[in-house]
Coordinates of C-alpha atoms in Angstrom, one line a residue:
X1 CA 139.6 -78.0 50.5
X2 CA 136.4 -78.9 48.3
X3 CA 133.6 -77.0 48.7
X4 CA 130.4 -77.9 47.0
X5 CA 126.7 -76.4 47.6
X6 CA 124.3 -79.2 48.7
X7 CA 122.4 -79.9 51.6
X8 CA 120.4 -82.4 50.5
X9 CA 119.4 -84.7 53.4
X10 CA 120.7 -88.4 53.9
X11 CA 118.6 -89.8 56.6
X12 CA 118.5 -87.2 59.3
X13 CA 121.5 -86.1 58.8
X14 CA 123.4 -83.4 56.2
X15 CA 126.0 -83.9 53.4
X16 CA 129.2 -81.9 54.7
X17 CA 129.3 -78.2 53.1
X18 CA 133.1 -78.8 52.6
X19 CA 135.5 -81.9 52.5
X20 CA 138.9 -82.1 52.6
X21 CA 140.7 -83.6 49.9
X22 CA 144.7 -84.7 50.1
X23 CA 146.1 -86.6 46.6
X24 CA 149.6 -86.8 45.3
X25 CA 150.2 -84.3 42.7
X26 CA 149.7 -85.3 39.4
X27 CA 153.4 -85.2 38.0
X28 CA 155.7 -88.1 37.4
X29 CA 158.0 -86.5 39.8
X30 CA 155.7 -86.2 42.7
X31 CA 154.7 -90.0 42.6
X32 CA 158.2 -90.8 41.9
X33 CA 159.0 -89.2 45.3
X34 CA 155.8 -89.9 47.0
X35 CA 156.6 -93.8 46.1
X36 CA 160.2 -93.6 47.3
X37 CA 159.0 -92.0 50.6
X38 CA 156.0 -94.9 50.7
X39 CA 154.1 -91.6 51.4
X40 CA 150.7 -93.5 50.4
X41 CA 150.9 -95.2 53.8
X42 CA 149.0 -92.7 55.1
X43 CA 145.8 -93.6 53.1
X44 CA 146.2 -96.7 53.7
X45 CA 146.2 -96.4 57.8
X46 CA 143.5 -94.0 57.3
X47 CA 141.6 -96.5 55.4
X48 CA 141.8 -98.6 58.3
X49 CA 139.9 -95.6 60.3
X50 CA 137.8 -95.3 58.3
X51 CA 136.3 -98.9 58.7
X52 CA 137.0 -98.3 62.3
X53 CA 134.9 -95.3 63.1
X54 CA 132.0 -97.2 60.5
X55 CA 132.3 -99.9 63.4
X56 CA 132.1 -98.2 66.3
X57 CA 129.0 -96.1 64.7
X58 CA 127.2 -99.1 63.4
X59 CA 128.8 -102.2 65.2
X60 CA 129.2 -103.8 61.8
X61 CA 132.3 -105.6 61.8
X62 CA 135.1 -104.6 59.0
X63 CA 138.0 -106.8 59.4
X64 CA 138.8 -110.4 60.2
X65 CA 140.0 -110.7 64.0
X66 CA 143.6 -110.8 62.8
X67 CA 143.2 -107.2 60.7
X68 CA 144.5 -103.4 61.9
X69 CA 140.8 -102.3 62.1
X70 CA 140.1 -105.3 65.0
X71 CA 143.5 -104.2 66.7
X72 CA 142.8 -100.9 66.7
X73 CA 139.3 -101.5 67.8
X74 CA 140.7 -103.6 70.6
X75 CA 143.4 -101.6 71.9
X76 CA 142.8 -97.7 70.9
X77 CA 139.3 -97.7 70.4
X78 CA 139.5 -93.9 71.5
X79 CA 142.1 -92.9 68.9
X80 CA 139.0 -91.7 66.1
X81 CA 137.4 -89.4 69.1
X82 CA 140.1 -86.9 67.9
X83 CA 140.8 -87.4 63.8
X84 CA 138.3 -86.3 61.7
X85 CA 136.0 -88.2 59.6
X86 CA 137.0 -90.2 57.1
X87 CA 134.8 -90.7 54.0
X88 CA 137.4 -92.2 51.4
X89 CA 141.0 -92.9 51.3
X90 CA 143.0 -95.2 49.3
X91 CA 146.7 -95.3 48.2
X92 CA 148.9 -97.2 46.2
X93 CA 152.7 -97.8 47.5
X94 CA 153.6 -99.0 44.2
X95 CA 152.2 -95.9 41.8
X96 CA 153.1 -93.5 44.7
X97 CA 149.7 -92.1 44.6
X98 CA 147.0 -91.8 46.8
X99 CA 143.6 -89.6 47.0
X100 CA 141.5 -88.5 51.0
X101 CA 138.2 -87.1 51.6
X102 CA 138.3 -86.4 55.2
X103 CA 135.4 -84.1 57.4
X104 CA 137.1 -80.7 57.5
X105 CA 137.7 -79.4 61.4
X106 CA 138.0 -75.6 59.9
X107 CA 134.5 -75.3 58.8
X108 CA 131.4 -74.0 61.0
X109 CA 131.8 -74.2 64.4
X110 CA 134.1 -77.1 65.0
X111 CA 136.8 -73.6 64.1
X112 CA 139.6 -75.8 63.4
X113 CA 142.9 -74.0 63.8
X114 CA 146.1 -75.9 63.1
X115 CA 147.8 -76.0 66.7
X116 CA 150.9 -74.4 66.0
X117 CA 149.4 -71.2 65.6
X118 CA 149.0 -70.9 69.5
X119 CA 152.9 -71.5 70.3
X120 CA 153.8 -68.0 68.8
X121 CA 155.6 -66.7 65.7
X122 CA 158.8 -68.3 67.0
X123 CA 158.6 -71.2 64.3
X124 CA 159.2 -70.9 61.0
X125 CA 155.9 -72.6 60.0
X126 CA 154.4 -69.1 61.6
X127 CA 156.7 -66.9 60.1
X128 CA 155.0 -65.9 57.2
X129 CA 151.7 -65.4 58.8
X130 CA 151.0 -61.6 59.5
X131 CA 149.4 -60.9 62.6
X132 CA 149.2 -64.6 63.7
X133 CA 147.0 -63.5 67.0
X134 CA 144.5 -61.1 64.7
X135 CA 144.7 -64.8 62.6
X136 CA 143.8 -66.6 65.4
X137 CA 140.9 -64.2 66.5
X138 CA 139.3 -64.2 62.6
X139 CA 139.0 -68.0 63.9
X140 CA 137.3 -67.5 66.9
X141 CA 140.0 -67.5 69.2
X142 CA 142.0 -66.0 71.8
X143 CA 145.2 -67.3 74.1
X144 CA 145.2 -66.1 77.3
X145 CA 148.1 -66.1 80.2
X146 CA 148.7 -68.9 82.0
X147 CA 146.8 -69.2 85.4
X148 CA 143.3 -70.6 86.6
X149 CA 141.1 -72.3 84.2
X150 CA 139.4 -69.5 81.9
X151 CA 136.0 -69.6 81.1
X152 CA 134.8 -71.8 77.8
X153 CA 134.5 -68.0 76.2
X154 CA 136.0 -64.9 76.1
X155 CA 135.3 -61.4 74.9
X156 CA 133.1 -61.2 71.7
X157 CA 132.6 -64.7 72.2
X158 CA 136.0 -66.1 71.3
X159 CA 136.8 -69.5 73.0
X160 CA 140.3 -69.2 75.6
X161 CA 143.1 -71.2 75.2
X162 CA 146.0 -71.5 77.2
X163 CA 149.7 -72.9 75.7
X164 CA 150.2 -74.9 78.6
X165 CA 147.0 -76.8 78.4
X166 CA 147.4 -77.3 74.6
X167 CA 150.4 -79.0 74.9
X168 CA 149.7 -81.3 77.5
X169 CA 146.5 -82.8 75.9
X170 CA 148.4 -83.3 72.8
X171 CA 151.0 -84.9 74.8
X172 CA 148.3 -87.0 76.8
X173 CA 147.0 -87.8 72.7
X174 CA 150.0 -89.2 72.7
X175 CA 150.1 -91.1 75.6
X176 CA 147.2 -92.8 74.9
X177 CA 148.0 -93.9 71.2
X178 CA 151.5 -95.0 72.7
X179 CA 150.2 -96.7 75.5
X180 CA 147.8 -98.9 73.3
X181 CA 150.1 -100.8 71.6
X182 CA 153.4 -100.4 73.8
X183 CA 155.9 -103.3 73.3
X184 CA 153.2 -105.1 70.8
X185 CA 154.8 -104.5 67.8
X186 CA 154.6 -108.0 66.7
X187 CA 151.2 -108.5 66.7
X188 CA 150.9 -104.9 64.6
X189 CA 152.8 -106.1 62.1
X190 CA 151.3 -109.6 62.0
X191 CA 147.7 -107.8 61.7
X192 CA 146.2 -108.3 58.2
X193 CA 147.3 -105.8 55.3
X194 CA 149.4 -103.3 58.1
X195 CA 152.8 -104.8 56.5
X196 CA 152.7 -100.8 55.1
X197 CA 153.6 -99.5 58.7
X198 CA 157.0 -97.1 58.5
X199 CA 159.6 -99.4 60.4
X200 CA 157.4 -102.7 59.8
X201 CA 160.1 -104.3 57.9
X202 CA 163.2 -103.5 60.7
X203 CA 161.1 -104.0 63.6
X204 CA 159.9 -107.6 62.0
X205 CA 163.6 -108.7 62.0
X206 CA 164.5 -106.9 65.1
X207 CA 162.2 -109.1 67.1
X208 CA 162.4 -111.8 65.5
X209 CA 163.7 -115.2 67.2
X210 CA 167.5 -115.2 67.8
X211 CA 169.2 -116.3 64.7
X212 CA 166.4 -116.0 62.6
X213 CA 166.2 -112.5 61.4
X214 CA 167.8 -112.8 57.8
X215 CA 165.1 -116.0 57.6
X216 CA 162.7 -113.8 56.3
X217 CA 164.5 -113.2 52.8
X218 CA 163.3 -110.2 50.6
X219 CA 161.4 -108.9 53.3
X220 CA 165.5 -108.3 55.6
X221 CA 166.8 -107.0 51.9
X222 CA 164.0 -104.5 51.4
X223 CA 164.7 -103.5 55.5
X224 CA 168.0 -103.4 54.8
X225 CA 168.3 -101.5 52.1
X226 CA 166.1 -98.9 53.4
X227 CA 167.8 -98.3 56.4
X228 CA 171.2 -97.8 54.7
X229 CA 169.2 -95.6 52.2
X230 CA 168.5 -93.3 54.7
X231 CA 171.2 -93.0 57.2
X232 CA 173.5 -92.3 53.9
X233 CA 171.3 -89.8 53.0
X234 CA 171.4 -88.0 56.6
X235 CA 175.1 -88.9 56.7
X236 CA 175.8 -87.5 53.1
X237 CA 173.6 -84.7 54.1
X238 CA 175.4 -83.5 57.0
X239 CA 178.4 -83.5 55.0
X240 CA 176.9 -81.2 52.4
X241 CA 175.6 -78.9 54.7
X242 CA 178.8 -78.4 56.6
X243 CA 180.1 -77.5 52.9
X244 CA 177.5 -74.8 51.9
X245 CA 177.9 -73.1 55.8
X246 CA 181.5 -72.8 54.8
X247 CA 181.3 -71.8 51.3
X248 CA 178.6 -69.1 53.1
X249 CA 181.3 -68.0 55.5
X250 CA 183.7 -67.4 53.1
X251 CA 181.5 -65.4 51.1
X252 CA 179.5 -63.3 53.7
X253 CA 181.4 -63.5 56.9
X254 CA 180.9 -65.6 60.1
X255 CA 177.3 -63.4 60.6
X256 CA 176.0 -65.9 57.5
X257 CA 175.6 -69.0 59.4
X258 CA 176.0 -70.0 63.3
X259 CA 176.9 -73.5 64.0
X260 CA 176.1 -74.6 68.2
X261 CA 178.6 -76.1 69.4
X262 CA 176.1 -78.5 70.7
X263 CA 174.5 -79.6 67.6
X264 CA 178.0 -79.7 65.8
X265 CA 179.2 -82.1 68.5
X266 CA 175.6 -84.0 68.6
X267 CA 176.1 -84.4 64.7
X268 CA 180.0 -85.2 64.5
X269 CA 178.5 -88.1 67.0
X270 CA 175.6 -89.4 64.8
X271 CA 176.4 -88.9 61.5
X272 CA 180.5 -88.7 60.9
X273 CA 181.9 -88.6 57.9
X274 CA 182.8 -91.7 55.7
X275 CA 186.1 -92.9 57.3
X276 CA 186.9 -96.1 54.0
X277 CA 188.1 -95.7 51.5
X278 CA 185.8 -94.9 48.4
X279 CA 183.6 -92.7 50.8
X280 CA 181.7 -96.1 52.2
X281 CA 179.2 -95.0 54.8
X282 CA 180.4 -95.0 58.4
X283 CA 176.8 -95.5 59.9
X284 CA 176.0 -99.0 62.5
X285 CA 175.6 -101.6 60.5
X286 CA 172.0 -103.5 59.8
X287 CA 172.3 -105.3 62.4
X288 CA 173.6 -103.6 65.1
X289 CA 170.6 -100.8 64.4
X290 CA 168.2 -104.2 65.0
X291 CA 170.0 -105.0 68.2
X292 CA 169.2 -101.3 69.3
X293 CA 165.6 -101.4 67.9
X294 CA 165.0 -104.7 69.8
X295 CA 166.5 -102.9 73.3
X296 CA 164.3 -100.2 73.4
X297 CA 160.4 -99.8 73.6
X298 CA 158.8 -99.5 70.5
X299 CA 154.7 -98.6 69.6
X300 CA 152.5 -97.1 67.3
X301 CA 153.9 -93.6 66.6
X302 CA 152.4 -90.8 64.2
X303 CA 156.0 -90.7 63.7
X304 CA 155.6 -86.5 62.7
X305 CA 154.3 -85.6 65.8
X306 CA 154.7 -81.4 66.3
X307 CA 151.9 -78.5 66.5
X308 CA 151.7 -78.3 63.0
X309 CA 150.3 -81.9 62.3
X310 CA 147.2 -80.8 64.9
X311 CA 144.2 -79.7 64.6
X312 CA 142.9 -77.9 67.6
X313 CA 138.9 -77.9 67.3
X314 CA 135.4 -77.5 68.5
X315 CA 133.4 -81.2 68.8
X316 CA 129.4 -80.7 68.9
X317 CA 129.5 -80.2 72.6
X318 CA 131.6 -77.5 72.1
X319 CA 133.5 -78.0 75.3
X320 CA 136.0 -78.8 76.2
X321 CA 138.4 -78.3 72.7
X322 CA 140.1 -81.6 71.3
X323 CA 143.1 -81.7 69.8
X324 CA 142.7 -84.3 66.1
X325 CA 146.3 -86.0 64.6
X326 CA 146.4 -85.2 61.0
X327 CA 149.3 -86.0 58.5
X328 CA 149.9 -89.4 59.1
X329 CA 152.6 -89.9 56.3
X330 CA 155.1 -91.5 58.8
X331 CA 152.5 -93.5 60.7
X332 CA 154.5 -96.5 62.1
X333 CA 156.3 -98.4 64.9
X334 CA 158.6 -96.6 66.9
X335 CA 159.7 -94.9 69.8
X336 CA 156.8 -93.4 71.6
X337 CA 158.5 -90.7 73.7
X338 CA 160.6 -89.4 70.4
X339 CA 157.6 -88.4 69.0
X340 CA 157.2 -86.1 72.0
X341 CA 161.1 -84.7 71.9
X342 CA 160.0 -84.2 68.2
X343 CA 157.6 -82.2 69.1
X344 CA 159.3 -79.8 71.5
X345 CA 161.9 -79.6 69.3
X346 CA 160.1 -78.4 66.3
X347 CA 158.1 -75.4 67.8
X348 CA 159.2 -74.5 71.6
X349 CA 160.6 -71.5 72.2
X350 CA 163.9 -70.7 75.4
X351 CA 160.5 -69.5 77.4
X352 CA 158.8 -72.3 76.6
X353 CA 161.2 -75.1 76.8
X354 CA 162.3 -73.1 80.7
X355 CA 158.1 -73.1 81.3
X356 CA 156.7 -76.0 79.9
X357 CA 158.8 -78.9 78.7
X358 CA 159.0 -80.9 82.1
X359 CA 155.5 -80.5 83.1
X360 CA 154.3 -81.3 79.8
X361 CA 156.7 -84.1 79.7
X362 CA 155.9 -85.3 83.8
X363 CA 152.2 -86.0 82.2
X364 CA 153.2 -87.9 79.5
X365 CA 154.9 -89.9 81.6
X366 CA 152.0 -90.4 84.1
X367 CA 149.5 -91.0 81.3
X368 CA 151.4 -93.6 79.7
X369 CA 152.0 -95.2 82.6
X370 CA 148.6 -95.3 83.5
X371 CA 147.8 -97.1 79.7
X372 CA 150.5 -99.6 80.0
X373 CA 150.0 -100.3 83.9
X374 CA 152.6 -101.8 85.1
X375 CA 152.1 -104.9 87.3
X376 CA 154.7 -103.6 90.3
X377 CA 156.0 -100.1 91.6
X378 CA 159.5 -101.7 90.9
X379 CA 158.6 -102.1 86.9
X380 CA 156.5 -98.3 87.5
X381 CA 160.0 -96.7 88.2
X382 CA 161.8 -98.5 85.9
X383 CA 159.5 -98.0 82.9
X384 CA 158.8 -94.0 84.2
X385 CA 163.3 -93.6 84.1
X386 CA 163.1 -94.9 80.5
X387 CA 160.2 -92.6 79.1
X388 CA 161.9 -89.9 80.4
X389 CA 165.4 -90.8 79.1
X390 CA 163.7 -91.7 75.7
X391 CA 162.2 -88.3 75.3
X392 CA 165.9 -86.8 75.4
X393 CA 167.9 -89.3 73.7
X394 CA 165.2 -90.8 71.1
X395 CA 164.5 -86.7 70.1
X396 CA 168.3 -86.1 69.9
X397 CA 168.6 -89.2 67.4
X398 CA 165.4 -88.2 65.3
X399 CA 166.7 -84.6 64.6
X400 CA 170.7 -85.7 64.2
X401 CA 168.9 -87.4 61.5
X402 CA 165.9 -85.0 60.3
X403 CA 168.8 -82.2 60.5
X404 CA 171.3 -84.6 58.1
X405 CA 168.5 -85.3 55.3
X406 CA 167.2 -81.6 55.1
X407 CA 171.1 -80.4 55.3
X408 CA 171.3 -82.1 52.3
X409 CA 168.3 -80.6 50.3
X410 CA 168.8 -77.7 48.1
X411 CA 165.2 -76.6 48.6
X412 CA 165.9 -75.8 52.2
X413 CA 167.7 -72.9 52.4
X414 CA 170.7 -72.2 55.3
X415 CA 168.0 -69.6 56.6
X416 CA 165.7 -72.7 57.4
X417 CA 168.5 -74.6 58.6
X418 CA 169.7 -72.1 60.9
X419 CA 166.2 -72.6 62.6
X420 CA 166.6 -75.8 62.8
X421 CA 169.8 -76.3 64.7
X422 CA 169.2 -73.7 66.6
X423 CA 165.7 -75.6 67.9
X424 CA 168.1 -78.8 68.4
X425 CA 170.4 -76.6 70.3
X426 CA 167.5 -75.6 72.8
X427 CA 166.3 -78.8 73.2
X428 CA 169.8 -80.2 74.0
X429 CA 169.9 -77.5 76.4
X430 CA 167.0 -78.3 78.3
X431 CA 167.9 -82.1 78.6
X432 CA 170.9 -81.1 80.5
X433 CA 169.2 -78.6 82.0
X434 CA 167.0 -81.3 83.2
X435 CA 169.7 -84.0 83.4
X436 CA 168.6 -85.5 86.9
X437 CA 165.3 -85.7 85.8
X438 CA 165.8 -87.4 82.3
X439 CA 168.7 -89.8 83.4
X440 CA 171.0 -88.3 80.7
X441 CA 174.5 -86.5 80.9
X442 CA 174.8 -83.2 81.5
X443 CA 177.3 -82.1 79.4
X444 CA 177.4 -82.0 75.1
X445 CA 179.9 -84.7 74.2
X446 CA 178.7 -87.5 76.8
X447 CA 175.1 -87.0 75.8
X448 CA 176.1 -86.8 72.1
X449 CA 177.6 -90.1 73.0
X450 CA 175.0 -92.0 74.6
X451 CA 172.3 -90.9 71.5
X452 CA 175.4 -92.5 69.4
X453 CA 173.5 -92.7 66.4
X454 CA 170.9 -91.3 63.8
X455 CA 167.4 -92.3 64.3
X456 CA 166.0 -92.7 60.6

């Protein structure tokens, strides 16, 4: 956060007392990583709000009719009411740096309060935070128990919010960026200087003309070698992880690490171990993951979609709160509904996931459905028995491979890990728990099954 003392007027209006300020740290080491992870993508898209929320303020036009900002203009022109201002961002895929001045939610009375705070100290984002609620109140304020709407304050003033309500309007957030460009991938990635988008490169080939995918040269190679970069890593990953739990147990006793039977199976499933000789990588092959890609409905995701990428705020009518995207690192094309089994998955609680997850979910649905409109009740159904199998199966595949990549980091400790396949193991639960509901199996191996794979 930069703070800076000046009010000095521009116009009518005031210079911000504070800005935030994101930037790759200045180390060789960071911009190595921040380049290998194309993290500066996320200046770049938020360069393209930028321009957009100058047009819509001013009507002045800031692409050609062919660029991200006149798409975005065109189909989501609602997606800047909830991201804060942006006032400079630019990035650099090459150097692997990048440097955002964005309004910051947290100051005055907007009381910006990153969203995971109101699920509880169940997540290990919260952990460290002593007296989260007392936290919470120094903000302005309160949750209160499910029931009627409360009143837009509480006592001493504090404004009421309900976990319920928060995660079904960042689920209908998410409806509504989803819905905007559902099935139009094409047309994003055609859009002037949005070749950046995570996923551009495989969803280019995927939908590409029969026969012609390879046609587009070092574009399929850098694809290509992505994609195998990164299910090797979750696959290799996995491996070492099953190592260091053993090496744990032998040291401290079965108490040192618990392994769901579950997660074991979903990830025996997704991410085996190298069955060639030489340790060659047993993930799908290139282009069998494009086959998949093109079967499946694909949009503009946020692509790290959980409570702790969300800014719960105040606008200048005070009422009612919104809930603003930040962190858009992994901004791409991909599955819609796996950003919402993502979420779920990162934060819920048993509670939550027995209280919440299908009534948060049932809106999703019925939001997105309502942005994609469907021309028949025969395509309704059909489209409303894919979100809700997508939610289970593209969440499964996201964290078989977010579980497989951070298995294999020695930064993240088995303590984290044990949170982390713990949450898979809940959310696996509660899909066949729900298993009429979400079209999916209800038992471990023949849901493992039908994810099949990682989804990098």
């Amino acid at each position: 956060c930069v703070t800076y003392n000046s009010t000095t007027p521009t116009g009518d209006k005031h210079r911000p007392a504070t800005l935030i300020c994101k930037t790759t740290r200045p180390t060789e080491q960071s911009r190595a990583s921040s380049k290998a992870m194309l993290l500066p993508r996320e200046a770049l898209f938020l360069k393209h709000i930028k321009d957009l929320q100058v047009e819509i303020a001013t009507g002045e036009h800031r692409g050609g009719e062919d660029s991200l900002v006149a798409l975005l203009h065109r189909h989501a022109p609602t997606l800047v009411q909830g991201l804060p201002t942006i006032y400079y961002s630019e990035g650099d895929l090459e150097a692997g740096t990048k440097l955002i001045f964005c309004q910051d939610l947290s100051y005055g009375e907007a009381k910006g309060v990153q969203s995971g705070w109101f699920l509880g100290p169940h997540s290990i984002l919260n952990r460290g935070i002593e007296d989260l609620n007392g936290q919470i109140a120094k903000k302005g304020w309160v949750v209160v128990p499910e029931g009627p709407t409360p009143d837009a304050t509480a006592a001493d003033g504090a404004t009421p919010i309900q976990v319920t309500e928060l995660v079904t309007k960042s689920f209908l957030a998410a409806a509504e960026l989803h819905g905007s460009f559902w099935n139009n991938g094409l047309q994003l990635i055609a859009g002037d200087g949005a070749s950046y988008l995570r996923g551009a490169q495989w969803y280019a080939a995927a939908l590409a003309p029969t026969g012609k995918a390879a046609d587009s040269g070092s574009n399929y190679a850098q694809g290509k070698k992505q994609y195998d970069d990164s299910m090797s890593s979750a696959h290799a990953g996995w491996l070492t992880l099953k190592k260091n739990v053993a090496a744990a147990i032998d040291d401290k006793g079965p108490s040192a690490f618990t392994m769901p039977q579950t997660v074991a199976t979903l990830m025996e499933t997704c991410c085996p171990a190298p069955t060639h000789e030489g340790g060659v990588s047993a993930h799908p092959a290139y282009e069998l993951y494009l086959e998949r890609l093109a079967a499946r409905p694909h949009t503009l995701v946020h692509g790290d979609f959980h409570p702790g990428n969300m800014v719960v705020y105040l606008p200048k009518e005070q009422a009612p709160y919104r809930v603003a995207l930040v962190d858009w690192e992994v901004v791409g094309i991909g599955s819609g509904p796996q950003d919402i089994g993502q979420y779920m998955t990162s934060h819920f609680t048993q509670e939550q996931f027995s209280t919440i997850a299908t009534k948060a979910v049932t809106a999703y649905a019925d939001a997105l459905i309502a942005v994609i409109a469907p021309k028949s009740e025969a395509e309704t159904a059909t489209l409303r028995k894919s979100i809700f199998k997508e939610v289970c199966l593209g969440g499964l595949g996201r964290w078989a491979w977010l579980n497989g990549l951070m298995g294999g980091m020695e930064a993240i400790p088995l303590g984290a890990m044990q949170y982390f396949v713990d949450q898979v193991d809940l959310f696996m639960k509660w899909c066949m728990s729900e298993a009429s509901i979400l079209g999916v199996p209800d038992n471990s191996a023949e849901l493992a099954a039908l994810v099949g794979t990682c989804r990098p």
